[in-house]
XYZ file of C-alpha atoms in Angstrom:
558
model
C 1.532 -50.974 -16.695
C 2.616 -54.608 -16.196
C 6.396 -53.380 -15.961
C 5.207 -50.827 -13.364
C 3.531 -53.674 -11.197
C 6.527 -55.755 -11.406
C 8.963 -53.154 -10.624
C 6.793 -52.342 -7.525
C 6.645 -55.807 -6.591
C 10.382 -56.153 -6.815
C 11.037 -52.853 -4.579
C 8.581 -54.222 -1.952
C 10.684 -57.155 -1.662
C 14.088 -55.615 -1.448
C 13.220 -53.249 0.597
C 15.401 -50.552 2.009
C 18.150 -53.372 1.307
C 18.812 -51.584 -2.094
C 21.914 -50.736 -4.197
C 21.842 -48.339 -6.972
C 22.550 -51.345 -9.662
C 19.939 -53.128 -8.455
C 16.904 -51.084 -8.376
C 18.085 -48.398 -11.188
C 15.908 -50.274 -13.581
C 12.833 -50.276 -11.017
C 13.286 -46.427 -10.412
C 13.705 -45.893 -14.107
C 10.600 -48.092 -14.912
C 8.694 -46.023 -12.311
C 9.574 -42.465 -13.583
C 8.808 -43.938 -17.445
C 5.427 -44.675 -16.298
C 4.791 -41.372 -14.764
C 5.995 -39.680 -17.430
C 3.809 -41.733 -19.957
C 0.502 -41.394 -17.792
C 1.373 -39.667 -14.538
C -2.372 -39.501 -12.653
C -2.690 -43.609 -12.987
C 0.836 -44.206 -12.119
C 1.317 -42.148 -9.286
C -2.221 -43.482 -7.782
C -1.022 -47.373 -8.607
C 2.603 -46.196 -6.692
C 0.525 -44.872 -3.701
C -1.731 -47.985 -3.628
C 1.428 -50.419 -3.709
C 2.489 -48.758 -0.031
C 5.995 -47.882 -1.528
C 5.803 -44.255 -0.576
C 6.803 -45.307 3.117
C 9.880 -47.309 1.533
C 10.806 -44.126 -0.099
C 11.067 -42.171 3.250
C 13.278 -45.096 4.606
C 15.320 -44.775 1.512
C 15.593 -41.045 1.933
C 16.312 -41.251 5.786
C 19.313 -43.666 4.817
C 20.587 -41.004 2.101
C 21.711 -44.208 0.243
C 22.786 -43.533 -3.432
C 19.320 -44.267 -4.688
C 18.374 -40.820 -3.144
C 18.761 -39.142 -6.260
C 16.242 -41.261 -8.116
C 13.678 -41.659 -5.330
C 13.416 -37.941 -5.044
C 13.057 -37.604 -9.062
C 10.162 -40.066 -8.648
C 8.699 -38.177 -5.588
C 8.987 -34.723 -7.302
C 7.111 -36.524 -10.651
C 4.172 -38.098 -8.288
C 3.850 -34.905 -6.515
C 2.739 -33.057 -9.753
C -0.523 -35.012 -9.161
C -2.351 -32.444 -6.724
C -4.307 -35.691 -5.319
C -0.651 -37.399 -4.362
C 0.299 -34.706 -2.475
C -1.419 -35.310 1.138
C -0.343 -38.926 0.636
C 3.452 -37.912 0.128
C 2.880 -35.791 3.683
C 1.506 -38.670 5.313
C 4.134 -40.805 4.004
C 6.384 -38.557 6.053
C 8.392 -37.740 2.832
C 9.353 -34.139 4.059
C 11.476 -34.319 6.890
C 13.966 -36.648 5.021
C 13.745 -34.361 1.917
C 14.668 -31.283 3.920
C 17.423 -33.319 5.098
C 18.734 -34.058 1.683
C 19.123 -30.333 1.196
C 22.587 -30.419 2.996
C 23.705 -32.785 -0.030
C 26.855 -32.101 -1.822
C 25.291 -33.596 -5.035
C 23.540 -31.214 -7.054
C 21.581 -33.867 -8.704
C 20.400 -34.876 -5.688
C 19.783 -31.067 -4.302
C 17.884 -30.435 -7.431
C 15.393 -33.460 -7.129
C 15.072 -32.811 -3.807
C 13.868 -29.271 -4.232
C 11.455 -30.213 -6.671
C 9.746 -32.769 -4.879
C 9.437 -30.478 -1.764
C 8.290 -27.718 -4.107
C 5.900 -30.069 -5.943
C 4.589 -31.512 -2.444
C 3.878 -27.987 -0.793
C 3.012 -26.002 -4.201
C 0.029 -23.814 -3.155
C -0.269 -25.020 0.652
C 0.889 -22.289 3.156
C 0.362 -24.462 5.974
C 2.865 -27.059 4.373
C 5.074 -23.973 3.522
C 5.192 -22.664 6.850
C 6.135 -25.914 7.855
C 9.182 -25.819 5.691
C 9.760 -22.322 7.049
C 9.874 -23.634 10.582
C 12.041 -26.412 9.158
C 14.689 -23.664 8.417
C 14.780 -24.577 4.572
C 15.130 -20.400 3.760
C 18.843 -20.275 5.285
C 19.467 -23.323 3.584
C 18.522 -22.600 0.407
C 20.218 -19.072 0.390
C 23.360 -21.188 0.933
C 22.874 -23.699 -1.987
C 22.062 -20.215 -4.200
C 25.472 -18.927 -3.062
C 27.637 -22.174 -3.672
C 25.925 -23.233 -6.763
C 24.983 -20.194 -8.687
C 26.864 -21.763 -11.906
C 23.900 -24.487 -11.992
C 21.189 -23.072 -13.885
C 18.893 -25.557 -13.103
C 19.431 -25.380 -9.204
C 19.490 -21.500 -9.238
C 16.023 -21.475 -10.707
C 14.897 -24.267 -8.385
C 16.118 -22.053 -5.525
C 14.617 -18.908 -7.012
C 11.107 -20.556 -7.474
C 11.378 -21.739 -4.108
C 11.934 -18.362 -2.606
C 9.072 -16.906 -5.003
C 6.662 -19.193 -3.129
C 7.873 -18.763 0.030
C 8.273 -15.127 0.056
C 4.675 -14.448 -0.494
C 4.193 -15.759 3.262
C 4.715 -13.198 6.266
C 6.380 -15.932 8.307
C 9.141 -15.789 5.910
C 10.414 -12.600 5.818
C 12.003 -12.412 9.243
C 13.878 -15.782 7.981
C 15.052 -14.007 4.949
C 16.264 -10.756 6.424
C 18.733 -13.163 8.631
C 20.598 -14.341 5.404
C 22.353 -12.723 2.872
C 19.710 -13.162 0.022
C 19.727 -9.677 -1.031
C 23.558 -10.001 -1.716
C 23.381 -13.412 -3.301
C 19.969 -11.808 -5.630
C 21.717 -8.973 -6.675
C 24.929 -10.854 -7.834
C 22.749 -13.059 -9.906
C 20.265 -10.164 -11.387
C 23.773 -8.646 -12.960
C 24.668 -11.762 -14.517
C 21.346 -12.092 -16.139
C 20.499 -10.806 -19.575
C 17.541 -12.833 -20.679
C 14.057 -11.605 -19.896
C 12.818 -14.622 -18.574
C 15.732 -15.056 -16.323
C 15.192 -11.829 -14.830
C 11.641 -12.313 -14.582
C 11.921 -15.097 -12.509
C 14.047 -12.869 -9.877
C 11.554 -10.130 -9.939
C 8.963 -12.253 -8.713
C 11.254 -13.156 -5.768
C 12.276 -9.437 -5.504
C 8.607 -8.230 -5.354
C 7.521 -9.955 -2.012
C 10.818 -9.671 -0.567
C 11.143 -5.852 -0.944
C 7.626 -5.443 0.423
C 10.057 -5.771 4.311
C 11.955 -2.711 5.488
C 14.874 -4.898 6.716
C 15.176 -6.368 3.325
C 14.692 -2.921 1.762
C 17.695 -1.497 2.927
C 19.542 -4.633 2.380
C 18.658 -4.624 -1.261
C 19.829 -0.665 -1.621
C 22.988 -1.713 0.213
C 23.548 -4.798 -2.161
C 23.398 -2.227 -5.200
C 19.729 -3.402 -6.720
C 18.696 0.356 -7.305
C 21.685 0.592 -9.665
C 20.962 -2.488 -11.463
C 17.230 -1.420 -11.868
C 18.223 2.225 -13.172
C 20.299 0.379 -15.489
C 17.288 -1.772 -17.134
C 15.404 1.626 -17.286
C 18.141 3.027 -19.306
C 18.237 -0.092 -21.575
C 14.370 -0.290 -21.967
C 12.957 3.054 -21.953
C 13.152 3.576 -25.698
C 11.959 0.049 -26.670
C 8.808 -0.497 -28.254
C 8.937 -4.397 -27.653
C 6.449 -5.720 -25.166
C 9.014 -7.780 -22.853
C 11.110 -4.492 -22.409
C 7.697 -2.355 -21.956
C 6.887 -4.977 -18.921
C 10.495 -5.042 -17.745
C 10.878 -1.252 -17.691
C 7.294 -1.174 -15.700
C 8.807 -3.912 -13.239
C 12.026 -1.970 -12.582
C 10.359 1.297 -12.114
C 7.671 -0.211 -9.817
C 10.152 -2.118 -7.749
C 12.388 1.177 -7.422
C 9.360 3.187 -6.070
C 8.738 0.039 -3.514
C 12.045 0.373 -2.134
C 11.509 4.054 -1.325
C 8.697 3.133 0.761
C 10.950 2.234 3.717
C 11.979 5.319 5.562
C 15.945 4.038 5.996
C 16.313 3.139 2.144
C 14.321 6.319 1.224
C 16.673 8.260 3.241
C 19.862 6.626 2.165
C 18.996 7.028 -1.505
C 17.828 10.666 -1.132
C 21.338 11.428 0.300
C 20.414 14.979 1.619
C 19.161 15.790 -2.282
C 22.398 15.170 -3.444
C 22.172 11.288 -4.598
C 22.554 10.186 -7.877
C 19.376 8.063 -7.693
C 17.333 10.820 -6.480
C 18.762 12.811 -9.429
C 18.135 10.073 -11.983
C 14.574 9.999 -10.607
C 13.865 13.481 -11.329
C 15.029 13.248 -14.930
C 11.981 10.899 -15.256
C 9.695 13.825 -14.481
C 9.852 15.809 -18.167
C 10.147 12.112 -20.079
C 7.548 11.147 -22.708
C 7.091 7.557 -20.982
C 4.120 7.480 -18.990
C 5.348 4.726 -16.871
C 8.170 6.641 -16.131
C 6.701 9.831 -15.540
C 4.411 7.798 -12.662
C 7.391 6.138 -11.436
C 9.004 9.480 -11.061
C 6.187 11.411 -9.167
C 5.471 8.517 -7.153
C 9.354 8.522 -6.187
C 8.928 12.244 -5.315
C 5.907 11.407 -2.957
C 7.970 8.743 -1.165
C 11.118 11.082 -0.956
C 8.305 13.658 0.479
C 7.732 11.570 3.652
C 9.772 14.101 5.932
C 10.052 17.885 6.326
C 13.822 18.167 6.056
C 13.529 16.396 2.497
C 10.057 18.129 1.406
C 11.884 21.663 2.314
C 15.064 20.788 0.265
C 13.137 19.692 -2.728
C 10.503 22.772 -2.809
C 13.847 24.750 -2.587
C 15.381 23.027 -5.888
C 12.470 23.696 -7.587
C 11.235 20.389 -7.880
C 7.539 21.778 -7.494
C 8.004 23.375 -11.340
C 8.836 20.163 -12.739
C 5.880 18.588 -11.228
C 3.431 21.240 -12.419
C 4.544 20.966 -15.909
C 4.222 17.363 -15.461
C 0.623 17.929 -14.461
C 0.208 20.435 -17.143
C 0.712 17.808 -20.175
C -2.057 15.767 -18.473
C -5.158 18.054 -17.874
C -6.634 17.405 -21.063
C -7.573 13.409 -21.703
C -4.777 13.109 -19.054
C -3.437 9.779 -17.812
C -5.087 9.220 -14.520
C -2.336 7.217 -12.521
C 0.077 10.243 -13.388
C -2.172 12.787 -12.175
C -2.766 10.900 -9.000
C 0.891 10.496 -8.329
C 1.882 13.772 -9.387
C -0.942 15.221 -6.812
C 0.373 12.998 -4.340
C 3.628 14.085 -4.747
C 2.474 18.358 -4.119
C 0.324 17.240 -1.182
C 3.160 15.824 0.601
C 5.496 18.773 -0.494
C 2.752 20.903 1.048
C 2.881 19.871 4.380
C 5.670 21.854 5.916
C 5.000 25.173 6.914
C 7.536 27.248 5.079
C 6.478 25.275 1.932
C 3.182 26.642 1.556
C 3.460 30.570 0.715
C 6.355 29.379 -1.761
C 4.210 26.802 -3.642
C 1.399 29.224 -3.700
C 3.693 31.760 -5.535
C 4.417 28.805 -7.904
C 1.060 28.704 -9.211
C 0.291 25.200 -7.354
C -3.189 26.107 -6.413
C -4.189 27.490 -9.969
C -2.776 24.401 -11.364
C -4.158 21.530 -8.940
C -7.670 23.621 -9.773
C -7.352 23.153 -13.554
C -8.483 18.926 -12.472
C -11.744 20.271 -10.718
C -13.421 18.726 -14.019
C -11.863 15.050 -13.251
C -14.794 12.174 -12.769
C -11.825 10.262 -11.248
C -12.344 9.845 -7.335
C -8.592 8.865 -6.732
C -7.826 12.203 -8.749
C -10.452 14.291 -6.726
C -9.131 12.740 -3.406
C -5.496 14.099 -4.032
C -6.846 17.294 -5.501
C -8.673 18.200 -2.297
C -5.655 16.856 0.207
C -3.197 19.006 -2.012
C -5.547 22.331 -1.766
C -6.308 21.781 2.089
C -2.954 21.278 2.672
C -1.814 24.816 1.003
C -4.445 26.870 2.657
C -3.388 25.532 6.039
C -2.732 28.933 7.949
C -2.877 30.896 4.663
C -5.373 33.463 5.150
C -5.040 35.195 1.856
C -4.582 31.895 -0.344
C -7.712 30.592 1.383
C -9.727 33.658 0.914
C -8.855 33.601 -3.196
C -9.465 30.048 -3.600
C -12.695 30.039 -0.987
C -14.118 32.545 -3.572
C -14.169 30.598 -6.309
C -17.647 29.402 -7.015
C -16.876 26.477 -9.228
C -14.597 25.090 -6.394
C -17.436 25.623 -3.873
C -20.077 24.209 -6.541
C -17.548 20.787 -6.788
C -17.079 20.399 -3.214
C -20.654 20.479 -2.324
C -21.357 17.972 -5.240
C -18.463 15.454 -3.900
C -19.525 15.893 -0.006
C -22.553 13.724 -1.244
C -20.209 11.152 -2.724
C -21.642 8.268 -0.597
C -19.875 5.777 -2.802
C -16.214 7.467 -2.129
C -15.825 8.226 1.749
C -12.330 9.098 1.210
C -13.507 12.138 -1.613
C -16.741 12.942 0.980
C -14.516 13.335 3.779
C -11.705 15.382 2.183
C -14.486 17.481 0.644
C -16.163 18.431 3.862
C -12.863 19.081 5.489
C -11.674 21.449 2.813
C -15.223 23.641 2.870
C -14.513 23.921 6.378
C -10.876 24.652 6.070
C -11.564 27.542 3.637
C -13.844 29.516 6.161
C -11.583 28.448 9.096
C -8.070 29.882 7.487
C -9.922 32.643 5.792
C -12.220 33.792 8.181
C -13.816 35.892 5.269
C -17.420 37.046 4.662
C -16.936 36.471 0.969
C -15.810 33.137 1.408
C -19.042 32.110 3.782
C -21.203 33.896 1.214
C -19.865 31.833 -1.451
C -20.318 28.598 0.502
C -23.818 29.634 1.449
C -24.841 30.246 -2.071
C -23.381 26.554 -2.915
C -25.249 24.760 -0.519
C -22.748 23.789 1.875
C -24.024 24.900 5.129
C -25.878 21.398 5.449
C -22.601 19.367 5.083
C -20.669 21.431 7.664
C -23.762 20.816 9.766
C -23.546 16.770 9.103
C -19.696 16.880 9.431
C -20.397 17.919 12.952
C -21.691 14.631 13.917
C -18.828 12.868 12.111
C -17.335 9.759 14.063
C -13.841 11.505 14.013
C -13.355 14.072 16.692
C -10.965 16.228 14.485
C -13.654 16.524 11.832
C -16.692 17.018 14.160
C -14.294 19.874 15.488
C -13.041 21.592 12.529
C -16.920 21.595 11.627
C -17.857 23.439 14.601
C -15.330 25.882 14.407
C -16.324 26.533 10.918
C -20.194 27.116 12.019
C -19.019 29.143 14.413
C -17.519 31.422 12.347
C -20.138 31.490 10.014
C -22.458 32.304 12.738
C -20.559 35.217 13.853
C -19.960 36.922 10.707
C -22.682 35.771 8.371
C -25.610 34.551 10.401
C -28.258 36.145 8.291
C -27.156 35.268 5.400
C -26.818 31.405 6.442
C -29.838 31.300 9.112
C -32.114 29.663 6.640
C -29.677 26.797 5.695
C -28.740 26.483 9.592
C -32.543 26.003 10.720
C -32.872 23.473 7.525
C -29.911 21.323 8.436
C -31.307 21.237 12.177
C -28.289 22.718 13.657
C -29.609 23.360 16.967
C -30.982 19.967 17.405
C -27.316 18.380 16.514
C -25.941 20.925 19.363
C -28.144 19.567 21.811
C -27.677 16.004 21.018
C -23.599 16.685 21.321
C -23.962 18.415 24.728
C -26.130 15.480 25.835
C -23.764 12.895 24.770
C -21.416 12.028 27.537
C -18.786 10.678 24.682
C -18.295 13.888 23.063
C -14.642 15.142 23.626
C -14.494 18.388 26.047
C -13.464 20.739 22.729
C -16.563 19.678 21.131
C -18.727 20.366 23.979
C -16.996 23.934 24.437
C -17.476 24.620 20.643
C -20.611 23.440 20.462
C -21.762 26.133 23.301
C -19.490 28.653 21.907
C -21.919 27.934 18.356
C -25.111 28.181 20.846
C -24.584 31.780 21.937
C -23.277 32.853 18.604
C -26.535 31.260 17.138
C -29.095 32.934 19.421
C -28.152 36.320 17.443
C -30.929 34.624 14.813
C -34.343 35.030 15.571
C -35.614 31.338 14.028
C -32.514 29.838 15.472
C -33.094 31.304 19.478
C -36.681 30.133 18.894
C -35.311 26.460 18.314
C -32.712 26.837 21.332
C -35.757 27.849 23.970
C -37.795 25.022 22.459
C -34.910 22.425 23.850
C -33.870 22.160 27.159
C -30.385 23.766 26.738
C -30.376 25.472 30.549
C -30.437 21.939 31.854
C -27.717 20.510 29.606
C -25.373 23.252 30.217
C -25.585 24.040 33.841
C -24.639 20.503 34.302
C -21.802 21.238 32.516
C -20.825 24.068 34.863
C -19.079 21.238 36.945
C -17.093 19.389 33.986
C -13.584 18.146 34.821
C -12.299 20.567 31.945
C -11.989 24.239 33.115
C -12.556 25.548 29.842
C -15.797 23.540 29.247
C -16.879 24.434 32.846
C -16.401 28.230 32.444
C -17.662 28.158 28.936
C -20.760 26.542 30.257
C -21.020 29.321 32.917
C -20.789 32.071 30.197
C -23.735 29.963 28.139
C -25.523 29.468 31.192
C -25.865 33.490 31.749
C -26.715 34.260 28.029
C -29.595 31.631 27.931
C -30.983 33.148 31.289
C -30.799 36.611 30.013
C -32.122 35.583 26.630
C -34.932 33.262 27.467
């Protein structure tokens, strides 16, 4: 420690008038002390006031710069020393040194900046604003043969890419090209892992997704999958997962997805299809998620259904019915739900047996699977009366829907269950379906759904309840009375915030409900006539006309 004190004194006396020969010994002494006991030595260096001197030396870009940057890098390993380094004004001269041609200076400068700004978003943002990203990308291209420098750049990218503000700057560089070039040269797991850590946050940006696709990253990832798919080594299994996950992430961008789809003829799309029948769960999962991502526009969905991809997904699901992999079930159901959106696909998918396969998962206790199962069925029966009737008469489904309508811990499942209950009635217009839902106790949930905060759900519930009242009022009247339907309708008509279609369908429902003696009594108890007569002057003509009709009916039957 005496040597350290001597070296610090000598540095203070010499100041910035240093020559490398004169001070090399002092700098070596500081590095040695830091290596021996970083905490104590770094504190002593700070207390000596020498950090400000370092800022001056770095500013002068003298031949000592490399050693000084090295010392700063070591000092900044100590978390408590990072703010003093900033306060000493070390960041601006270090950023300037990134323009150096000397590879050792670049390496130590990068390390120093990385350590000072480690895990500090505001300092990292400052670096981004000072323009370090394009500088580091250039360095990666120029010094790609220097392993230590390359790794320094990658670690910096990994830290900076986590910040949203960095994405735009990265997108304005040729980072994609440089990083893919580097990836192609790497054979070691550890080195590729560092690159993956940079790629994952970068690939969240749509512009960079497209750049990575154009730079050939997908082909690299497919090669990794090919090399690791049959391996049982932990490293290979991890790399297979990372590569296939990254593939799926690249497909989340509309442009990048469409480029890889290539009208359904793309080699990447074909390779992904071959993952579905694989015995590897990770590949099955990635394959199904990729199909779900490709199925984000009608054109792609229609092409895929015509290409018999549905059968591949059904075969995959069938392998996961008994004690299956939940993530694979969820992904395959997501793909089927998306494929079922275009009108022309619904009948084809129903003919292929999609509904029967999906219903096998009614026993699932996993909310994500339940959610996708419900969404898939709802998409399939949209405007498909025959299918809606057949599925709607399924007592087990009706019982499960009623159970899930009470899943308060899972709002998504609860919402989808309500919407499917309503859809089965609206699309089938079947007395048998209504009776099945009444017997299962579904009516109260439809009445509750009419009070939803979402207008679309309110309306779906009211239309379904209108059909119940028109087709099977007697069978449902007890449940409608218990659920306080008339009170709910009164509130909806009184509420000025209710959308026109809600007011319209509430009045249609009131007229139908008056065919029931107990419900008619409920209507008479509440001042419906006052509320409805006010709606005759509603700005929406359809609402105003329905108000006149409803008023007449209420007057006649009062």
